[in-house]
Amino acid sequence: MPTPWQKCCNKKSRTENAKAEMDNMAETSEKMQMKKEITLLNGVSLIVGNMIGSGIFVSPRGVLMYSASYGLSLIIWALGGIFSLFGALCYVELGTSIIKSGGSYAYILEAFGAFVAFIRLWSSLLIIEPTTQAVIAITFANYIVQPIFPHCEPPYDAVRLIAAACVCSLTFINCVNVKWGTRVQDIFTYAKVLALILVISVGLYKIGKGETENLRAPFEGSATNPGMIALALYSALFSYSGWDTLNYVTEEMQNPERNLPLSIAISMPIVAIIYLLTNIAYYVVLDMSALLTSDAVAVTFAGETLSHAKWIIPIAVAMSCYSGLNSSIIAASRLFYVGAREGHLPVSLSLIHVKCFTPVPALLFNGLMTLLYLLVEDVFLLINYYCFNYWLFVGLSIAGLIYLRYTQPHRPRPVKLSLFFPIVYCLCSLFLIIVPLYSDTINSLIGVGIALSGIPAYYLGVYLPVEKRPKCLLWLSATTTKYVQMLFYCALSDLDIDVEPTAAKSK
């Protein structure tokens, strides 16, 4: 019986012999690879949609709590935007000179070899991606059921089931067609940006009326302790994370040499301006105590200003979560797909659907991992384990840019930055690595332990020659690949780029 996405993708009846059909496809000039369907507008939506998550609606208080004044907090938000722009510019050079999907994993693989890249992939597989997606899905579910249970905690099972349905629906959409996923991303990104424009408009209206009592002494009480300022900047930078989303789907972009730089150049100012103006709107309407004690700042803001239209904000938060989860699913599935293609994950995850040209096995694997993490009651605590790993690998990928400048000086680089940008970013990345070690040492060390747990897996699955690997692993991989191909109507993809064998890199 054909799977649902086969029905959606096949406009003609399937041939009686699937094997003969796949053989016929192999004889045609068309390559078996994912299509270049991501446009400039889709790229902007992916970046903006992933960067602007639920945080700006729910709890933008981290920066304010540590900076202790409105004026200093706005300066830190601006500095966070500038720093993130530096990182995004570095990824423009990396993305246009190494035209591979997979983001930082692909760049670390190119610069530092298989082992370091595998540890980065292992961290994403075990903790970063499934935890992030589970938390976003739960936040989505909480805001969906909030109107039904306005005065009490919503039932635990209802929230988790709605979160699971959210994950499953987006996984299905992205299995069917890349265009379906990008259209969902476009629509929901527009919706949440419009909601934030509504918040900003109310704030500007209040300022126009002269209601600026909260801003009359903006730097009064500002934090002077360098440690507190550092934690405030760290909170701002975490809110700006997601600018690397498009680098995970580089191979699916139309004209990446042009559209990748343009997407980042358009997205980064949009997000920075929205963050600054939204916080100004919050500061005009709400005093500091209200901002620091509210569990959902935008909802409190709406209650003070929007009267009967306050229902818009909870819906906007849910839509923001849906958009953020969609972009995260797209990026994570491509990460696992590229990792499998490089020989770092089972071959079955590098298969793509022969009609839809989507990485169905990688998408389903990502969805299954997220569903498993939804079973963990304290899934929010798992976020604390990966902050150190996240910034370490982002900084390492940009250090790879500097390294490749010297080891591969003649490599074609459509966009070539001054080394000032990657050097400054790498120095600041040291700060981002040290902060969680200082402020949350135990959880950071647990995150390091999770990453290093990939060493035995690397030794058995990558480092050892095929003939010396455990026979049970080889049998399991071959059997899984066989049945995944038959069940999901998938085939190995062809490459139109030069990819060095992982075995060569590992040596």
XYZ file of N, CA and C in Angstrom, residues 257-443:
561
model
N 25.213 31.409 -4.822
C 26.240 32.453 -4.778
C 25.629 33.845 -4.675
N 24.429 34.005 -5.228
C 23.736 35.297 -5.155
C 22.728 35.334 -4.006
N 21.900 34.301 -3.900
C 20.769 34.347 -2.978
C 21.143 34.141 -1.519
N 22.215 33.383 -1.257
C 22.628 33.200 0.138
C 23.097 34.525 0.751
N 24.013 35.250 0.116
C 24.413 36.547 0.690
C 23.242 37.535 0.803
N 22.392 37.574 -0.236
C 21.268 38.514 -0.204
C 20.285 38.165 0.913
N 19.997 36.881 1.090
C 19.062 36.464 2.144
C 19.552 36.895 3.511
N 20.845 36.690 3.765
C 21.411 37.071 5.058
C 21.447 38.592 5.200
N 21.810 39.287 4.116
C 21.880 40.751 4.161
C 20.511 41.375 4.416
N 19.450 40.750 3.919
C 18.091 41.265 4.139
C 17.585 40.880 5.520
N 17.845 39.649 5.934
C 17.252 39.110 7.167
C 17.818 39.734 8.425
N 19.141 39.880 8.484
C 19.765 40.329 9.728
C 19.290 41.717 10.166
N 19.262 42.731 9.285
C 18.734 44.032 9.717
C 17.260 43.971 10.118
N 16.479 43.163 9.391
C 15.046 43.044 9.733
C 14.890 42.561 11.169
N 15.610 41.480 11.520
C 15.477 40.899 12.859
C 15.983 41.865 13.920
N 17.131 42.497 13.676
C 17.693 43.419 14.670
C 16.752 44.599 14.920
N 16.192 45.164 13.857
C 15.278 46.304 14.007
C 14.007 45.886 14.739
N 13.476 44.725 14.375
C 12.259 44.240 15.044
C 12.519 44.015 16.532
N 13.652 43.396 16.869
C 13.971 43.160 18.276
C 14.076 44.475 19.053
N 14.786 45.449 18.502
C 14.961 46.724 19.194
C 13.631 47.448 19.381
N 12.850 47.558 18.305
C 11.586 48.300 18.386
C 10.554 47.587 19.259
N 10.548 46.243 19.228
C 9.611 45.498 20.077
C 9.938 45.720 21.552
N 11.215 45.689 21.890
C 11.591 45.925 23.286
C 11.271 47.354 23.717
N 11.477 48.320 22.820
C 11.107 49.699 23.152
C 9.607 49.788 23.432
N 8.802 49.096 22.610
C 7.347 49.094 22.827
C 7.002 48.493 24.191
N 7.649 47.380 24.546
C 7.421 46.786 25.865
C 7.785 47.773 26.972
N 8.937 48.458 26.834
C 9.433 49.347 27.883
C 8.513 50.558 28.067
N 7.919 51.023 26.973
C 7.022 52.177 27.062
C 5.761 51.831 27.844
N 5.227 50.638 27.638
C 3.931 50.265 28.218
C 4.066 49.647 29.606
N 5.084 48.808 29.818
C 5.219 48.048 31.061
C 6.402 48.556 31.878
N 6.230 48.618 33.196
C 7.361 49.000 34.035
C 8.275 47.789 34.237
N 9.430 48.020 34.854
C 10.435 46.964 34.945
C 9.947 45.772 35.763
N 9.236 46.014 36.840
C 8.761 44.900 37.674
C 7.793 44.012 36.898
N 6.920 44.624 36.091
C 5.981 43.843 35.286
C 6.714 43.007 34.241
N 7.741 43.595 33.635
C 8.512 42.880 32.617
C 9.262 41.691 33.209
N 9.816 41.876 34.395
C 10.644 40.830 34.992
C 9.825 39.720 35.638
N 8.574 39.986 35.964
C 7.747 38.961 36.626
C 6.777 38.268 35.670
N 6.578 38.823 34.491
C 5.612 38.235 33.552
C 6.151 36.948 32.944
N 5.295 35.932 32.870
C 5.661 34.673 32.209
C 5.509 34.772 30.697
N 4.735 35.750 30.237
C 4.549 35.954 28.795
C 4.392 37.457 28.567
N 5.494 38.111 28.280
C 5.523 39.579 28.232
C 4.551 40.119 27.190
N 4.534 39.513 25.999
C 3.664 40.023 24.937
C 2.189 39.885 25.304
N 1.841 38.821 26.023
C 0.449 38.640 26.451
C 0.088 39.704 27.483
N 1.001 39.985 28.412
C 0.769 41.058 29.390
C 0.633 42.405 28.687
N 1.505 42.643 27.695
C 1.446 43.876 26.898
C 0.088 43.998 26.207
N -0.384 42.896 25.613
C -1.673 42.919 24.911
C -2.818 43.194 25.871
N -2.722 42.611 27.090
C -3.764 42.856 28.084
C -3.860 44.314 28.487
N -2.721 45.023 28.437
C -2.691 46.445 28.815
C -3.129 47.367 27.679
N -2.970 46.922 26.432
C -3.122 47.864 25.312
C -4.159 47.460 24.255
N -4.385 46.178 24.039
C -5.194 45.756 22.896
C -6.645 45.448 23.234
N -6.992 45.469 24.507
C -8.381 45.290 24.940
C -8.980 44.010 24.343
N -10.041 44.141 23.535
C -10.727 42.963 23.000
C -9.923 42.244 21.920
N -8.847 42.869 21.431
C -8.012 42.222 20.402
C -6.804 41.508 21.003
N -6.804 41.365 22.338
C -5.628 40.763 22.982
C -5.450 39.289 22.617
N -6.480 38.654 22.091
C -6.372 37.244 21.673
C -5.384 37.068 20.518
N -5.060 38.163 19.828
C -4.145 38.071 18.680
C -2.773 37.559 19.111
N -2.307 37.981 20.282
C -0.928 37.674 20.683
C -0.722 36.186 20.980
N -1.590 35.525 21.765
C -1.380 34.073 21.947
C -1.372 33.305 20.630
N -2.234 33.722 19.692
C -2.238 33.055 18.386
C -0.924 33.333 17.654
N -0.432 34.570 17.768
C 0.839 34.920 17.120
C 1.995 34.112 17.696
N 1.975 33.874 19.023
C 3.029 33.065 19.647
C 2.986 31.647 19.101
N 1.776 31.079 19.001
C 1.642 29.721 18.467
C 2.132 29.655 17.022
N 1.770 30.655 16.227
C 2.216 30.675 14.827
C 3.728 30.850 14.733
N 4.285 31.624 15.650
C 5.733 31.813 15.676
C 6.431 30.485 15.979
N 5.877 29.746 16.924
C 6.441 28.431 17.259
C 6.338 27.481 16.072
N 5.204 27.499 15.379
C 5.005 26.606 14.233
C 6.025 26.915 13.137
N 6.230 28.194 12.885
C 7.212 28.613 11.887
C 8.626 28.226 12.301
N 8.976 28.479 13.573
C 10.308 28.137 14.057
C 10.565 26.645 14.023
N 9.540 25.857 14.373
C 9.690 24.398 14.335
C 9.863 23.905 12.906
N 9.133 24.503 11.974
C 9.249 24.097 10.570
C 10.665 24.333 10.034
N 11.220 25.505 10.304
C 12.572 25.789 9.820
C 13.595 24.897 10.506
N 13.376 24.575 11.776
C 14.283 23.689 12.491
C 14.238 22.275 11.926
N 13.052 21.796 11.559
C 12.905 20.465 10.961
C 13.603 20.414 9.608
N 13.430 21.456 8.805
C 14.097 21.505 7.496
C 15.604 21.437 7.675
N 16.149 22.256 8.589
C 17.604 22.304 8.779
C 18.144 20.999 9.350
N 17.477 20.459 10.383
C 17.977 19.250 11.042
C 17.952 18.050 10.103
N 16.897 17.927 9.309
C 16.815 16.782 8.393
C 17.933 16.828 7.355
N 18.284 18.020 6.899
C 19.390 18.145 5.923
C 20.721 17.843 6.601
N 20.859 18.200 7.869
C 22.076 17.872 8.601
C 22.265 16.354 8.670
N 21.214 15.630 9.023
C 21.309 14.169 9.120
C 21.506 13.540 7.741
N 20.855 14.112 6.739
C 21.006 13.615 5.362
C 22.456 13.752 4.892
N 23.057 14.921 5.108
C 24.447 15.142 4.682
C 25.395 14.280 5.506
N 25.116 14.141 6.814
C 25.951 13.289 7.655
C 25.946 11.842 7.178
N 24.786 11.351 6.770
C 24.708 9.982 6.237
C 25.421 9.883 4.893
N 25.305 10.897 4.080
C 25.961 10.897 2.771
C 27.481 10.870 2.921
N 27.983 11.464 3.996
C 29.422 11.476 4.250
C 29.904 10.209 4.947
N 28.974 9.292 5.271
C 29.346 8.042 5.922
C 29.385 8.106 7.427
N 28.844 9.190 8.027
C 28.864 9.348 9.479
C 27.587 8.865 10.142
N 26.563 8.598 9.375
C 25.309 8.036 9.870
C 24.904 6.910 8.924
N 23.941 6.070 9.315
C 23.534 4.961 8.431
C 23.148 5.445 7.035
N 23.497 4.635 6.034
C 23.248 5.001 4.632
C 21.767 5.271 4.383
N 20.905 4.595 5.120
C 19.464 4.745 4.887
C 18.994 6.183 5.051
N 19.720 6.989 5.852
C 19.318 8.381 6.053
C 19.742 9.288 4.903
N 20.535 8.765 3.964
C 20.954 9.574 2.812
C 20.086 9.311 1.582
N 19.006 8.554 1.744
C 18.103 8.261 0.629
C 17.107 9.397 0.444
N 16.667 9.592 -0.802
C 15.612 10.576 -1.069
C 14.497 9.916 -1.862
N 13.308 10.431 -1.736
C 12.141 9.874 -2.424
C 12.279 10.081 -3.931
N 11.988 9.032 -4.703
C 12.244 9.095 -6.143
C 11.252 9.976 -6.886
N 10.140 10.327 -6.273
C 9.165 11.213 -6.906
C 9.163 12.612 -6.288
N 9.236 12.652 -4.959
C 9.147 13.940 -4.265
C 10.489 14.657 -4.179
N 11.581 13.892 -4.299
C 12.934 14.448 -4.167
C 13.118 15.142 -2.820
N 12.603 14.503 -1.765
C 12.773 14.994 -0.394
C 13.471 13.909 0.421
N 14.252 14.291 1.450
C 14.960 13.292 2.275
C 14.021 12.656 3.298
N 13.100 11.842 2.817
C 12.055 11.265 3.671
C 12.634 10.518 4.872
N 13.613 9.595 4.696
C 14.133 8.888 5.879
C 14.735 9.825 6.921
N 15.491 10.841 6.480
C 16.089 11.787 7.433
C 15.008 12.587 8.153
N 13.961 12.983 7.438
C 12.860 13.722 8.062
C 12.140 12.859 9.095
N 11.887 11.601 8.753
C 11.192 10.707 9.683
C 12.062 10.399 10.898
N 13.353 10.221 10.676
C 14.269 9.986 11.800
C 14.277 11.194 12.742
N 14.354 12.397 12.175
C 14.323 13.610 12.992
C 13.016 13.710 13.763
N 11.900 13.420 13.089
C 10.604 13.471 13.763
C 10.498 12.450 14.885
N 11.018 11.238 14.648
C 10.973 10.192 15.673
C 11.803 10.591 16.894
N 12.986 11.169 16.677
C 13.815 11.607 17.800
C 13.090 12.675 18.622
N 12.422 13.598 17.942
C 11.698 14.658 18.668
C 10.542 14.076 19.463
N 9.823 13.114 18.875
C 8.718 12.476 19.594
C 9.218 11.743 20.834
N 10.369 11.108 20.734
C 10.943 10.431 21.903
C 11.249 11.435 23.008
N 11.750 12.600 22.629
C 12.071 13.614 23.638
C 10.816 14.247 24.230
N 9.706 14.172 23.526
C 8.450 14.652 24.100
C 7.989 13.759 25.255
N 8.515 12.553 25.327
C 8.177 11.652 26.432
C 8.934 12.013 27.707
N 9.970 12.847 27.581
C 10.758 13.259 28.752
C 10.019 14.396 29.460
N 9.666 14.190 30.699
C 8.842 15.179 31.404
C 9.582 16.502 31.589
N 10.875 16.441 31.922
C 11.656 17.659 32.171
C 12.513 18.019 30.958
N 11.901 17.984 29.772
C 12.667 18.219 28.546
C 13.278 19.626 28.520
N 12.635 20.587 29.203
C 13.168 21.957 29.213
C 14.543 22.029 29.885
N 14.784 21.142 30.829
C 16.081 21.138 31.513
C 17.202 20.695 30.584
N 16.867 19.936 29.536
C 17.896 19.441 28.623
C 18.550 20.578 27.831
N 17.837 21.712 27.699
C 18.412 22.860 26.981
C 19.718 23.297 27.633
N 19.776 23.181 28.969
C 20.967 23.629 29.695
C 22.214 22.846 29.315
N 22.038 21.653 28.739
C 23.186 20.801 28.456
C 23.927 21.181 27.177
N 23.268 21.928 26.283
C 23.899 22.082 24.976
C 24.365 23.503 24.637
N 24.179 24.463 25.528
C 24.612 25.832 25.222
C 26.107 25.878 24.912
N 26.899 25.202 25.759
C 28.342 25.171 25.563
C 28.678 24.561 24.206
N 28.083 23.398 23.882
C 28.372 22.707 22.621
C 27.981 23.548 21.410
N 26.829 24.205 21.495
C 26.332 24.979 20.357
C 27.329 26.059 19.958
N 27.741 26.868 20.936
C 28.645 27.973 20.618
C 30.042 27.481 20.279
N 30.461 26.370 20.859
C 31.770 25.809 20.530
C 31.857 25.461 19.056
N 30.823 24.792 18.545
C 30.888 24.325 17.162
C 30.640 25.450 16.160
N 29.827 26.435 16.525
C 29.669 27.599 15.647
C 30.999 28.350 15.546
N 31.648 28.575 16.689
C 32.950 29.236 16.677
C 33.996 28.435 15.928
N 33.951 27.110 16.069
C 34.922 26.251 15.390
C 34.744 26.303 13.880
N 33.480 26.368 13.424
C 33.241 26.429 11.978
C 33.785 27.730 11.388
N 33.686 28.821 12.130
C 34.219 30.101 11.638
C 35.740 30.137 11.758
N 36.287 29.461 12.767
C 37.748 29.297 12.814
C 38.220 28.518 11.589
N 37.363 27.627 11.094
C 37.680 26.883 9.878
C 37.839 27.788 8.672
N 37.107 28.904 8.651
C 37.254 29.873 7.553
C 38.691 30.411 7.514
N 39.209 30.783 8.695
C 40.578 31.297 8.768
C 41.570 30.210 8.360
N 41.336 29.004 8.855
C 42.230 27.879 8.554
C 42.261 27.582 7.059
N 41.098 27.594 6.408
C 41.033 27.299 4.969
C 41.668 28.400 4.134
N 41.684 29.632 4.647
C 42.360 30.715 3.912
C 43.841 30.395 3.703
N 44.429 29.717 4.688
C 45.861 29.419 4.610
C 46.150 28.055 3.989
N 45.259 27.084 4.217
C 45.504 25.751 3.664
C 45.006 25.612 2.226
N 43.987 26.397 1.858
C 43.443 26.349 0.488
C 43.330 27.777 -0.053
N 44.444 28.453 -0.248
C 44.384 29.870 -0.652
C 43.786 30.087 -2.036
N 43.825 29.078 -2.908
C 43.339 29.248 -4.279
C 41.902 28.748 -4.459
N 41.251 28.373 -3.385
C 39.870 27.917 -3.477
C 38.982 29.066 -3.969
N 38.089 28.810 -4.925
C 37.189 29.880 -5.399
C 36.323 30.411 -4.255
N 36.311 31.725 -4.103
C 35.525 32.368 -3.052
C 34.741 33.525 -3.669
N 33.491 33.287 -4.096
C 32.684 34.367 -4.682
C 32.542 35.567 -3.756
N 32.495 35.288 -2.437
C 32.468 36.365 -1.439
C 33.673 36.154 -0.526
N 34.530 37.167 -0.415
C 35.738 37.045 0.402
C 35.798 38.206 1.381
N 35.697 37.883 2.666
C 35.673 38.905 3.710
C 37.075 39.290 4.138
N 37.172 40.425 4.783
C 38.378 40.755 5.514
C 38.485 39.796 6.698
N 39.697 39.357 7.028
C 39.885 38.443 8.160
C 39.515 39.088 9.493
N 39.304 40.400 9.490
C 38.873 41.087 10.710
C 37.590 40.457 11.264
N 36.636 40.138 10.384
C 35.327 39.620 10.822
C 35.439 38.253 11.490
N 36.061 37.235 10.849
C 36.151 35.941 11.537
C 37.024 35.973 12.783
N 38.074 36.793 12.790
C 38.934 36.856 13.972
C 38.166 37.439 15.162
N 37.434 38.538 14.926
C 36.631 39.134 15.999
C 35.577 38.149 16.483
N 34.937 37.450 15.548
C 33.893 36.503 15.947
C 34.482 35.361 16.771
N 35.641 34.857 16.357
C 36.253 33.752 17.097
C 36.645 34.180 18.508
N 37.164 35.404 18.646
C 37.500 35.899 19.978
C 36.254 36.027 20.848
N 35.183 36.531 20.260
C 33.928 36.649 21.015
C 33.322 35.277 21.312
N 33.565 34.313 20.426
C 33.064 32.958 20.668
C 33.697 32.343 21.904
N 34.958 32.694 22.162
C 35.596 32.235 23.396
C 34.801 32.708 24.610
N 34.333 33.954 24.521
C 33.490 34.493 25.597
C 32.204 33.671 25.729
N 31.587 33.323 24.595
C 30.337 32.575 24.632
C 30.530 31.153 25.141
N 31.747 30.633 24.990
C 32.044 29.297 25.504
C 32.334 29.359 27.005
N 33.002 30.429 27.423
C 33.386 30.558 28.830
C 32.178 30.873 29.714
N 31.229 31.687 29.198
C 30.083 32.106 30.016
C 29.294 30.914 30.559
N 28.863 29.944 29.733
C 28.133 28.820 30.321
C 28.990 27.974 31.264
N 30.298 27.878 30.984
C 31.174 27.152 31.907
C 31.228 27.843 33.270
N 31.184 29.168 33.227
C 31.232 29.945 34.475
C 29.884 29.944 35.190
N 28.803 30.165 34.436
C 27.488 30.348 35.054
C 26.750 29.034 35.291
N 27.093 27.985 34.550
C 26.360 26.712 34.661
C 27.339 25.558 34.413
N 28.320 25.439 35.298
C 29.448 24.530 35.064
C 29.010 23.081 34.935
N 28.168 22.608 35.848
C 27.786 21.192 35.856
C 27.071 20.809 34.568
N 26.073 21.611 34.181
C 25.319 21.289 32.963
C 26.199 21.373 31.720
